[in-house]
Tab-separated table of C-alpha atoms in Angstrom:
chain	number	residue	atom	x	y	z
I	293	MET	CA	-46.837	-47.182	57.341
I	294	LYS	CA	-46.000	-50.331	59.252
I	295	GLN	CA	-42.749	-51.288	60.924
I	296	VAL	CA	-41.768	-54.948	61.053
I	297	VAL	CA	-40.234	-55.652	64.453
I	298	PRO	CA	-39.359	-59.163	65.643
I	299	ARG	CA	-40.419	-59.895	69.204
I	300	ILE	CA	-37.549	-62.276	69.858
I	301	ASP	CA	-33.774	-62.348	69.517
I	302	GLY	CA	-32.315	-64.500	66.769
I	303	TYR	CA	-30.298	-64.770	63.588
I	304	VAL	CA	-31.486	-64.134	60.032
I	305	GLU	CA	-31.106	-67.410	58.152
I	306	GLN	CA	-32.589	-66.295	54.837
I	307	LEU	CA	-33.959	-63.086	53.350
I	308	TYR	CA	-36.937	-63.346	51.017
I	309	VAL	CA	-37.358	-59.573	50.600
I	310	ASN	CA	-33.955	-58.022	50.183
I	311	ALA	CA	-34.393	-54.587	48.607
I	312	THR	CA	-36.098	-51.320	49.330
I	313	GLY	CA	-38.736	-50.432	46.775
I	314	GLN	CA	-39.813	-54.060	46.526
I	315	PRO	CA	-43.595	-54.576	46.634
I	316	VAL	CA	-44.942	-57.061	49.181
I	317	VAL	CA	-48.380	-58.471	49.901
I	318	GLN	CA	-49.806	-59.259	53.308
I	319	GLY	CA	-48.632	-62.692	54.431
I	320	GLN	CA	-45.645	-62.785	52.055
I	321	PRO	CA	-42.471	-64.241	53.647
I	322	LEU	CA	-39.959	-61.555	54.602
I	323	PHE	CA	-37.205	-63.577	56.281
I	324	ALA	CA	-36.502	-66.792	58.170
I	325	ILE	CA	-35.146	-66.443	61.684
I	326	TYR	CA	-33.307	-68.953	63.853
I	327	SER	CA	-33.767	-68.309	67.544
I	328	PRO	CA	-32.559	-70.633	70.303
I	329	MET	CA	-35.469	-69.383	72.454
I	330	LEU	CA	-37.993	-70.403	69.779
I	331	VAL	CA	-36.443	-73.856	69.484
I	332	THR	CA	-36.378	-74.320	73.265
I	333	THR	CA	-39.993	-73.202	73.638
I	334	GLN	CA	-41.115	-75.606	70.898
I	335	GLN	CA	-39.306	-78.415	72.746
I	336	GLU	CA	-40.990	-77.380	76.005
I	337	MET	CA	-44.376	-77.395	74.263
I	338	LEU	CA	-43.806	-80.925	72.924
I	339	LEU	CA	-42.641	-82.142	76.344
I	340	ALA	CA	-45.750	-80.627	77.937
I	341	LYS	CA	-47.903	-82.331	75.308
I	342	ARG	CA	-46.329	-85.719	76.109
I	343	LEU	CA	-46.769	-85.043	79.838
I	344	THR	CA	-50.429	-84.176	79.248
I	345	GLU	CA	-50.932	-87.490	77.456
I	346	GLN	CA	-49.119	-89.427	80.204
I	347	VAL	CA	-51.113	-87.950	83.090
I	348	ALA	CA	-54.479	-88.088	81.309
I	349	GLY	CA	-55.871	-90.584	83.840
I	350	GLY	CA	-54.060	-89.074	86.828
I	351	THR	CA	-55.085	-86.687	89.525
I	352	PRO	CA	-56.916	-83.500	88.575
I	353	ASP	CA	-53.957	-81.412	89.780
I	354	ALA	CA	-51.535	-83.338	87.553
I	355	VAL	CA	-53.847	-83.027	84.536
I	356	GLN	CA	-54.358	-79.300	85.189
I	357	GLY	CA	-50.620	-78.698	85.686
I	358	ALA	CA	-49.674	-80.464	82.460
I	359	ALA	CA	-52.369	-78.614	80.496
I	360	SER	CA	-51.164	-75.329	81.987
I	361	LEU	CA	-47.563	-76.021	80.904
I	362	LEU	CA	-48.705	-76.856	77.383
I	363	GLU	CA	-50.837	-73.729	77.091
I	364	SER	CA	-48.049	-71.558	78.529
I	365	ALA	CA	-45.513	-72.699	75.899
I	366	ARG	CA	-48.102	-72.398	73.118
I	367	THR	CA	-49.072	-68.872	74.205
I	368	ARG	CA	-45.428	-67.813	74.440
I	369	LEU	CA	-44.865	-68.860	70.812
I	370	LEU	CA	-47.974	-67.014	69.662
I	371	ASN	CA	-46.924	-63.895	71.600
I	372	TRP	CA	-43.606	-64.002	69.734
I	373	GLU	CA	-45.698	-63.886	66.525
I	374	VAL	CA	-45.016	-67.459	65.502
I	375	PRO	CA	-47.884	-68.132	63.073
I	376	PRO	CA	-50.667	-70.302	64.555
I	377	ASP	CA	-50.345	-72.799	61.682
I	378	VAL	CA	-46.674	-73.344	62.594
I	379	VAL	CA	-47.552	-73.947	66.261
I	380	ALA	CA	-50.254	-76.418	65.201
I	381	ARG	CA	-47.856	-78.173	62.807
I	382	VAL	CA	-45.240	-78.590	65.562
I	383	LEU	CA	-47.888	-80.051	67.873
I	384	ASN	CA	-49.239	-82.400	65.177
I	385	THR	CA	-45.903	-83.633	63.820
I	386	GLY	CA	-43.933	-83.584	67.061
I	387	ALA	CA	-41.019	-82.042	65.152
I	388	VAL	CA	-39.347	-78.798	66.194
I	389	GLU	CA	-38.875	-76.250	63.409
I	390	ARG	CA	-35.347	-74.825	63.465
I	391	THR	CA	-36.323	-71.585	61.719
I	392	ILE	CA	-39.524	-69.605	61.660
I	393	THR	CA	-40.543	-67.497	58.669
I	394	LEU	CA	-41.765	-64.026	59.537
I	395	ARG	CA	-44.316	-62.632	57.094
I	396	SER	CA	-45.415	-59.181	56.036
I	397	PRO	CA	-48.229	-57.843	58.217
I	398	VAL	CA	-49.487	-55.560	55.413
I	399	SER	CA	-49.363	-55.062	51.668
I	400	GLY	CA	-47.264	-52.206	50.342
I	401	ILE	CA	-43.781	-51.155	49.307
I	402	VAL	CA	-40.644	-51.730	51.388
I	403	SER	CA	-39.452	-48.201	52.127
I	404	ALA	CA	-36.662	-49.175	54.543
I	405	LYS	CA	-34.727	-52.398	55.165
I	406	SER	CA	-32.086	-52.725	57.857
I	407	VAL	CA	-31.487	-56.454	57.854
I	408	LEU	CA	-28.934	-58.724	56.170
I	409	ALA	CA	-28.681	-62.504	55.910
I	410	GLY	CA	-26.723	-63.862	58.871
I	411	GLN	CA	-27.319	-60.780	60.976
I	412	ARG	CA	-28.153	-61.085	64.655
I	413	LEU	CA	-31.471	-59.455	65.524
I	414	MET	CA	-32.605	-58.138	68.865
I	415	ALA	CA	-36.224	-58.081	69.932
I	416	GLY	CA	-37.753	-54.676	69.194
I	417	GLU	CA	-35.308	-53.816	66.406
I	418	VAL	CA	-36.998	-52.365	63.296
I	419	VAL	CA	-36.017	-54.554	60.335
I	420	TYR	CA	-38.434	-53.382	57.627
I	421	GLN	CA	-40.705	-50.435	57.079
I	422	ILE	CA	-43.592	-51.047	54.691
I	423	VAL	CA	-45.774	-48.264	53.323
I	424	ASP	CA	-49.087	-48.429	51.507
I	425	LEU	CA	-48.745	-46.147	48.491
I	426	SER	CA	-52.218	-46.832	47.095
I	427	ARG	CA	-53.175	-43.367	48.357
I	428	VAL	CA	-50.673	-40.520	48.617
I	429	TRP	CA	-50.761	-36.798	49.270
I	430	ILE	CA	-49.148	-34.334	46.904
I	431	GLU	CA	-48.338	-30.862	48.105
I	432	GLY	CA	-48.848	-28.213	45.468
I	433	GLU	CA	-48.776	-24.470	45.207
I	434	VAL	CA	-51.462	-22.142	43.875
I	435	PHE	CA	-50.762	-18.542	43.048
I	436	GLU	CA	-52.946	-16.049	44.911
I	437	PRO	CA	-54.783	-14.760	41.808
I	438	ASP	CA	-55.806	-18.383	41.002
I	439	LEU	CA	-57.350	-19.105	44.446
I	440	PRO	CA	-60.967	-18.389	43.340
I	441	ALA	CA	-60.668	-21.222	40.750
I	442	VAL	CA	-59.583	-23.814	43.330
I	443	HIS	CA	-61.905	-25.685	45.706
I	444	ALA	CA	-61.781	-28.783	47.930
I	445	GLY	CA	-62.512	-32.030	46.076
I	446	GLN	CA	-61.614	-30.597	42.664
I	447	ARG	CA	-60.043	-33.030	40.153
I	448	VAL	CA	-56.353	-32.353	39.474
I	449	THR	CA	-53.646	-33.805	37.259
I	450	ALA	CA	-49.966	-33.985	38.172
I	451	GLU	CA	-46.840	-34.763	36.166
I	452	PHE	CA	-43.503	-35.768	37.625
I	453	PRO	CA	-40.054	-35.129	36.119
I	454	ALA	CA	-39.122	-38.761	36.832
I	455	LEU	CA	-42.104	-39.997	34.774
I	456	PRO	CA	-42.249	-37.738	31.706
I	457	GLY	CA	-45.568	-37.915	29.863
I	458	ASP	CA	-47.160	-40.016	32.626
I	459	GLN	CA	-49.949	-38.050	34.259
I	460	ARG	CA	-51.543	-38.955	37.579
I	461	SER	CA	-54.931	-37.665	38.562
I	462	GLY	CA	-56.660	-37.259	41.868
I	463	ARG	CA	-58.740	-34.793	43.812
């Protein structure tokens, strides 16, 4: 089970996964977020990049200071889970991206969704819960007289009222 929690405040611009029960794969877009802090930090990173280029032949302290500012802004974006390819694209193009798309950290099924388009998000707020249902546990009952016929690792078959005629097997 994995909870999707943004690390920055912002507003949901667009939902790509908008229902519980929806399957997702790792890296699939979940939603696009607009955050003034993300925009400002991208602008700071681009300013630091220009400063680095301008002081390239300057004093060692100026070069070090400019490089430090650039790395600080870049690291802040990465710590907010902005994908590295987005950070690189901003640096290469010199264009700030207004929204950032947050992607699924794992493959699975969305078991809980507490986000709507246009909603304001706070850092640390759980917006999705994704579970991997490729392996599940089923709790069963065995009558006492049947205990000698049951052992760990034994193959079993289960049927569910919701899926009549569809048997699932396991051990």
